[in-house]
Coordinates of C-alpha atoms in Angstrom, one line a residue:
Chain A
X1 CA 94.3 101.7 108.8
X2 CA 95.9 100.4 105.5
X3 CA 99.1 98.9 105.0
X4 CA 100.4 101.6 102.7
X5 CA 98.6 104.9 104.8
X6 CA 100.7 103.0 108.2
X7 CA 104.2 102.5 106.1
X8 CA 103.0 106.7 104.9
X9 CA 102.8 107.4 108.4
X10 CA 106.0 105.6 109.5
X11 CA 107.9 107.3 106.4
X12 CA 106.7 110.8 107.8
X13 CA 107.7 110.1 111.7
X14 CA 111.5 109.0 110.2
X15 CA 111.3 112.2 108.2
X16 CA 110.3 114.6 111.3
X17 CA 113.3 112.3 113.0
X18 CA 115.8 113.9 110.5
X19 CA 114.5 117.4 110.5
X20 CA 114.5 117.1 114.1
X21 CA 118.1 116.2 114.1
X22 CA 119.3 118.8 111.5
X23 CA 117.3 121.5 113.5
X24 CA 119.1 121.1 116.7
X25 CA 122.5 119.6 115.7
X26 CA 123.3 120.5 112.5
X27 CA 123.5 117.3 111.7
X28 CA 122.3 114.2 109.2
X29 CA 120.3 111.5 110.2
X30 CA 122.7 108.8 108.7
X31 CA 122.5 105.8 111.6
X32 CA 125.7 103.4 109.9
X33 CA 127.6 107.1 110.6
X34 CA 125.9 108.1 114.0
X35 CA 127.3 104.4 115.3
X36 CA 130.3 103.9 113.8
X37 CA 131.6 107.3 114.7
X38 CA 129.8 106.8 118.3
X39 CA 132.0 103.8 119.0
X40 CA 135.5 104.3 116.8
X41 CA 135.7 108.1 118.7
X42 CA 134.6 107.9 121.7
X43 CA 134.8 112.0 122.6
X44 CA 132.5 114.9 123.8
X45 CA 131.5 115.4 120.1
X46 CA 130.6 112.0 120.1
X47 CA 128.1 112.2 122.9
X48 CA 125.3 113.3 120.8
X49 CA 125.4 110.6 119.2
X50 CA 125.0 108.1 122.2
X51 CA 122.4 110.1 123.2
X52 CA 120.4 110.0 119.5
X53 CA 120.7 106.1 119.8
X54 CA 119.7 105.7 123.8
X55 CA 116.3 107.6 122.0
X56 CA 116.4 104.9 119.2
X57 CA 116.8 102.1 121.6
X58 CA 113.9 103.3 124.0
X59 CA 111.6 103.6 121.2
X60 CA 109.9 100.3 121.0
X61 CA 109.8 101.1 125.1
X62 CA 107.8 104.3 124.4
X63 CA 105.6 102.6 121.7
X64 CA 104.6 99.5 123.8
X65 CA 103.6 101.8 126.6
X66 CA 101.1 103.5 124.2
X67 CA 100.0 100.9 121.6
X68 CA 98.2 97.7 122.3
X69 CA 99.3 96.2 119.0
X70 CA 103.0 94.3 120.0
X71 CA 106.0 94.7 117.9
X72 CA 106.3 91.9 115.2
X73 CA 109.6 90.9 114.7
X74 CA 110.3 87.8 112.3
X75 CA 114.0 86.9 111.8
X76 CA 116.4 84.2 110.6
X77 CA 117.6 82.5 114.0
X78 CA 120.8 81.0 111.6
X79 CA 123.9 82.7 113.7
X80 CA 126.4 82.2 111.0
X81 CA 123.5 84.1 108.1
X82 CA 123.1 87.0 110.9
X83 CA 127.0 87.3 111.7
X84 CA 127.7 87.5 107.9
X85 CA 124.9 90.1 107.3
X86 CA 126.3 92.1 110.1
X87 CA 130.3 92.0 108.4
X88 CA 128.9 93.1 105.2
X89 CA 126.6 96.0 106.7
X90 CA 129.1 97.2 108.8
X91 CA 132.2 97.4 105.8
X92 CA 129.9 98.4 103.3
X93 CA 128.0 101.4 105.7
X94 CA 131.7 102.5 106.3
X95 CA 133.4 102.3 102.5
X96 CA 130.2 103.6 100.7
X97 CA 129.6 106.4 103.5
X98 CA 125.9 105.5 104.1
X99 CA 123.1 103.7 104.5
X100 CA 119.1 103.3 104.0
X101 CA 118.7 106.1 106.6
X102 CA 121.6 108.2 105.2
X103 CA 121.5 108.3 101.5
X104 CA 118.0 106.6 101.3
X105 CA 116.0 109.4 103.1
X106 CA 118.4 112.7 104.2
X107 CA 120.8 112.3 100.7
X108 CA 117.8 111.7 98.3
X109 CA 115.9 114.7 100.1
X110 CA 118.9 116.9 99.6
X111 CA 118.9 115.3 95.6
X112 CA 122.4 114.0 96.0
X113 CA 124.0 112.7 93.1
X114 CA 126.0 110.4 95.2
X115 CA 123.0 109.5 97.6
X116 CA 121.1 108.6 94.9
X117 CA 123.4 106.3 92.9
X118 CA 124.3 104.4 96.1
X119 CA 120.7 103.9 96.8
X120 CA 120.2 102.8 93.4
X121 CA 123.0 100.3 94.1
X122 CA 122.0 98.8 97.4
X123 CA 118.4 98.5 96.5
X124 CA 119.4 96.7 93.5
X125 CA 121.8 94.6 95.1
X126 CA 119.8 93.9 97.9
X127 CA 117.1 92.5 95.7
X128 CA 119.2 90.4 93.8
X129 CA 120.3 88.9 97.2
X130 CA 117.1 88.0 98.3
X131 CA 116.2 86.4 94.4
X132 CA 119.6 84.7 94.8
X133 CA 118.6 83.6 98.5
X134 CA 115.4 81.9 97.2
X135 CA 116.7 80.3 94.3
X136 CA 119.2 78.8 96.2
X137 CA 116.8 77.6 99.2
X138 CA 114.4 76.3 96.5
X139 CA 111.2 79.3 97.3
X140 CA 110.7 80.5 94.5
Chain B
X1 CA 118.1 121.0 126.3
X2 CA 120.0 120.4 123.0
X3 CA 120.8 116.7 123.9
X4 CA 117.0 116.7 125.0
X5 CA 115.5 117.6 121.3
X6 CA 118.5 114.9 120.3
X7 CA 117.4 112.2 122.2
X8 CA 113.6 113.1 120.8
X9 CA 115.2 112.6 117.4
X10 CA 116.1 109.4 118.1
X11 CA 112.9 108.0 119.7
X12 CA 110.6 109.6 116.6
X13 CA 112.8 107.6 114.3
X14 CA 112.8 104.6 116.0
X15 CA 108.5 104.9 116.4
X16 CA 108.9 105.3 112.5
X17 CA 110.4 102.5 112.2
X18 CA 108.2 100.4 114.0
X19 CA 105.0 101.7 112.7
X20 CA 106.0 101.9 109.4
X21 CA 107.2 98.1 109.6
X22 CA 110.6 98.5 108.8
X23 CA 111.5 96.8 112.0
X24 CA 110.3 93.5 110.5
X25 CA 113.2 92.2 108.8
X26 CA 110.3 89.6 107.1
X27 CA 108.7 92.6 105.4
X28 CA 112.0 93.6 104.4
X29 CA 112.3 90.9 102.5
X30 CA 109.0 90.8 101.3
X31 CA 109.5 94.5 100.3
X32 CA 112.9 93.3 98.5
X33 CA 111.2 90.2 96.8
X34 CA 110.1 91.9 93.6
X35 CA 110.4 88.5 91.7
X36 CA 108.6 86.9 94.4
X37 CA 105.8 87.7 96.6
X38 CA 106.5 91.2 96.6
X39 CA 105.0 93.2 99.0
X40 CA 105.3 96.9 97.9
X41 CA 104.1 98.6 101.3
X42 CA 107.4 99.9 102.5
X43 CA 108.1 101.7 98.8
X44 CA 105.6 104.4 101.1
X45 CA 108.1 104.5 104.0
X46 CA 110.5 106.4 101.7
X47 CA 108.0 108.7 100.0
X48 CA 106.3 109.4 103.5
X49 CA 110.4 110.3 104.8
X50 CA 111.3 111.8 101.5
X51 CA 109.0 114.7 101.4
X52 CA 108.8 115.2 105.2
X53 CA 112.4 116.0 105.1
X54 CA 112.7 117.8 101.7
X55 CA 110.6 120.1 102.8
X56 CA 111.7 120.8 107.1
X57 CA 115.5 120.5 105.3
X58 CA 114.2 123.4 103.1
X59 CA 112.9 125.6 106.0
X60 CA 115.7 125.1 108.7
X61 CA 118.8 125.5 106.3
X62 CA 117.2 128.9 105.8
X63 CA 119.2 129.8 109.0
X64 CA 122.6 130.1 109.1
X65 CA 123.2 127.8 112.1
X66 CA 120.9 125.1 113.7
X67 CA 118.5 126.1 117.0
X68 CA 121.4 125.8 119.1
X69 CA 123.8 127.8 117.3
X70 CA 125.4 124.9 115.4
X71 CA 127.0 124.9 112.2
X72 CA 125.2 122.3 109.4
X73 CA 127.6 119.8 108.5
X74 CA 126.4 118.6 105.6
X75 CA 128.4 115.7 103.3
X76 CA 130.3 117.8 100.9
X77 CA 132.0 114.9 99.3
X78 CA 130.5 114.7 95.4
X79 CA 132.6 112.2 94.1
X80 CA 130.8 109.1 92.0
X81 CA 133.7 106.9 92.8
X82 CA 134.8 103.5 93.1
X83 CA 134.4 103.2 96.9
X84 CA 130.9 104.6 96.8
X85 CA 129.4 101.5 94.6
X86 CA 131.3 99.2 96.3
X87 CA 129.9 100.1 99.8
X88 CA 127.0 99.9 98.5
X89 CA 126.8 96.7 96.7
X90 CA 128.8 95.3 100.3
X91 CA 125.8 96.6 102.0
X92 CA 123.1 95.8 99.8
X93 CA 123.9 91.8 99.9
X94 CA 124.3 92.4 104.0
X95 CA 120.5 94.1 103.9
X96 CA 118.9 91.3 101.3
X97 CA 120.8 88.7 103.3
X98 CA 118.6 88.8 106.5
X99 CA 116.6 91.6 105.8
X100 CA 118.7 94.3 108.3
X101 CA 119.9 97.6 108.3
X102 CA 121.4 99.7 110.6
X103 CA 118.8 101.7 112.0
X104 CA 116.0 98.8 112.4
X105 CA 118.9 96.4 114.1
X106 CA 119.1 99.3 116.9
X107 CA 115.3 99.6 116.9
X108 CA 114.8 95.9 117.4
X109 CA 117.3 95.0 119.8
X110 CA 115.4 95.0 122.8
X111 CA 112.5 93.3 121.1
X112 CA 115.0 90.6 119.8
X113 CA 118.5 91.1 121.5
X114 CA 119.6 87.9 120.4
X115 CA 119.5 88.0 116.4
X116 CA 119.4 91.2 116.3
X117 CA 122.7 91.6 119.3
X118 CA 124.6 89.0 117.2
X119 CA 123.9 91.0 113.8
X120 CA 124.8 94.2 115.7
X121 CA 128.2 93.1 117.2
X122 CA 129.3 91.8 113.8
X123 CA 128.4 94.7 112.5
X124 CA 130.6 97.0 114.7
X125 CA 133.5 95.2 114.3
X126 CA 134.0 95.5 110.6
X127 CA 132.6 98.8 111.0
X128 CA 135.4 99.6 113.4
X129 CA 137.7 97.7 111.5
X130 CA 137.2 99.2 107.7
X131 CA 137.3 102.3 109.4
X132 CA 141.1 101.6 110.5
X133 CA 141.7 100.5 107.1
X134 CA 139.6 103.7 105.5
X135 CA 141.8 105.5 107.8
X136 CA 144.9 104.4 106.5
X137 CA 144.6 103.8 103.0
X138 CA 143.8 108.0 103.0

């Protein structure tokens, strides 16, 4: 199948994920929230959300017992790149209230004005980053 | 049975993400790379995830609670502010940087738990931490 009818595809299953969510728990599909509230209150109401992310992390599980295709993974191995990506993820999920899954996908769906300027923002940012990243390491 | 059709959330959205390629912080970056060798697949992810959840958002908020008797909480915060751009622009250097977000970082762990464990731990501590701070500057 094509690149772009596979990414489709993927879009759709994430999708059903957040309809799925919002069916049973009321809830939106925003993962920065799901684990930072799973870990900073640790509660009964929290346990949904331990239980959304054991699904998450069974997934490739799941998937390698049914495809024959193995999950391609390429990623910087520089410790200090991936413990700086993490610090600004985390603080920025947390002060902006969102992420890809969040305002990308369940806040754009629901044509939030909000979602849709911090999407706007990130996925400007983020491409700026990886121009600045390649200019600096002489890519492009 | 509620935590059941939860837990199936969870594992649909973390197939998505590895079928759709998301997982691949490389294609990330590819996908992010528009002055560069840009690699406009994953612009489909979003459509695909868009209009699958426009339209099952339309048809369950027709109830007045969810299949188990829920109330929606939906964000009912509409402010443009200050703190929204800045969390984002924090977030969108963190996602260029590597080519991670939160939801493929969980997906990938167990394919890669060392980048990917490193990314995630720094990544809960200044979660934790700016939510003290959020916390206390309310």
């Amino acid at each position: 199948m094509n690149d772009y009818l596979i990414a489709l595809l993927g879009g759709g299953l994430i999708g059903l994920a957040s309809v799925i969510l919002m069916a049973s728990q009321g809830a939106v599909m925003g993962i920065s929230g799901i684990v930072s509230r799973a870990i900073s209150r640790p509660t009964s109401v929290t346990a949904w959300r331990l239980v959304f992310i054991a699904g998450v992390l069974a997934a490739p599980i799941v998937y390698s017992l049914f495809a024959n295709n193995f999950i391609a993974l390429e990623i910087t191995e520089n410790s200090v790149l991936l413990v700086i990506a993490g610090l600004f993820v985390g603080v920025g999920t947390v002060i902006g209230n969102g992420c890809t899954s969040g305002h990308g996908v369940c806040g754009l769906s629901r044509l939030s004005a909000r979602s849709m300027v911090a999407t706007i923002t990130f996925m400007l940012t983020a491409v700026l980053t990886v121009a600045a990243v390649n200019y600096l390491s002489g890519v492009n | 049975m509620r935590l059941i059709t939860i837990f199936i959330s969870g594992l649909v959205f973390g197939i998505g993400i590895i079928v759709s390629g998301m997982v691949n912080p490389a294609k990330v970056i590819g996908f992010l790379d528009i002055f560069g060798a840009w690699d406009p697949s994953l612009a489909f992810v979003m459509i695909g995830a868009i209009s699958v959840t426009m339209v099952g958002y339309k048809l369950v908020l027709k109830r007045d609670v969810s299949l188990f008797n829920l109330k929606f909480s939906l964000p009912t915060n509409t402010d443009l502010d200050r703190k929204l751009i800045i969390g984002a622009v924090l977030f969108g250097i963190g996602w260029g940087l590597v080519g991670v977000c939160p939801g493929p970082a969980v997906v990938g762990f167990l394919v890669a738990p060392k980048p990917l464990g490193l990314f995630l731990v720094s990544m809960l501590v200044s979660m934790a931490l700016a939510r003290r701070y959020m916390d206390r500057v309310r």
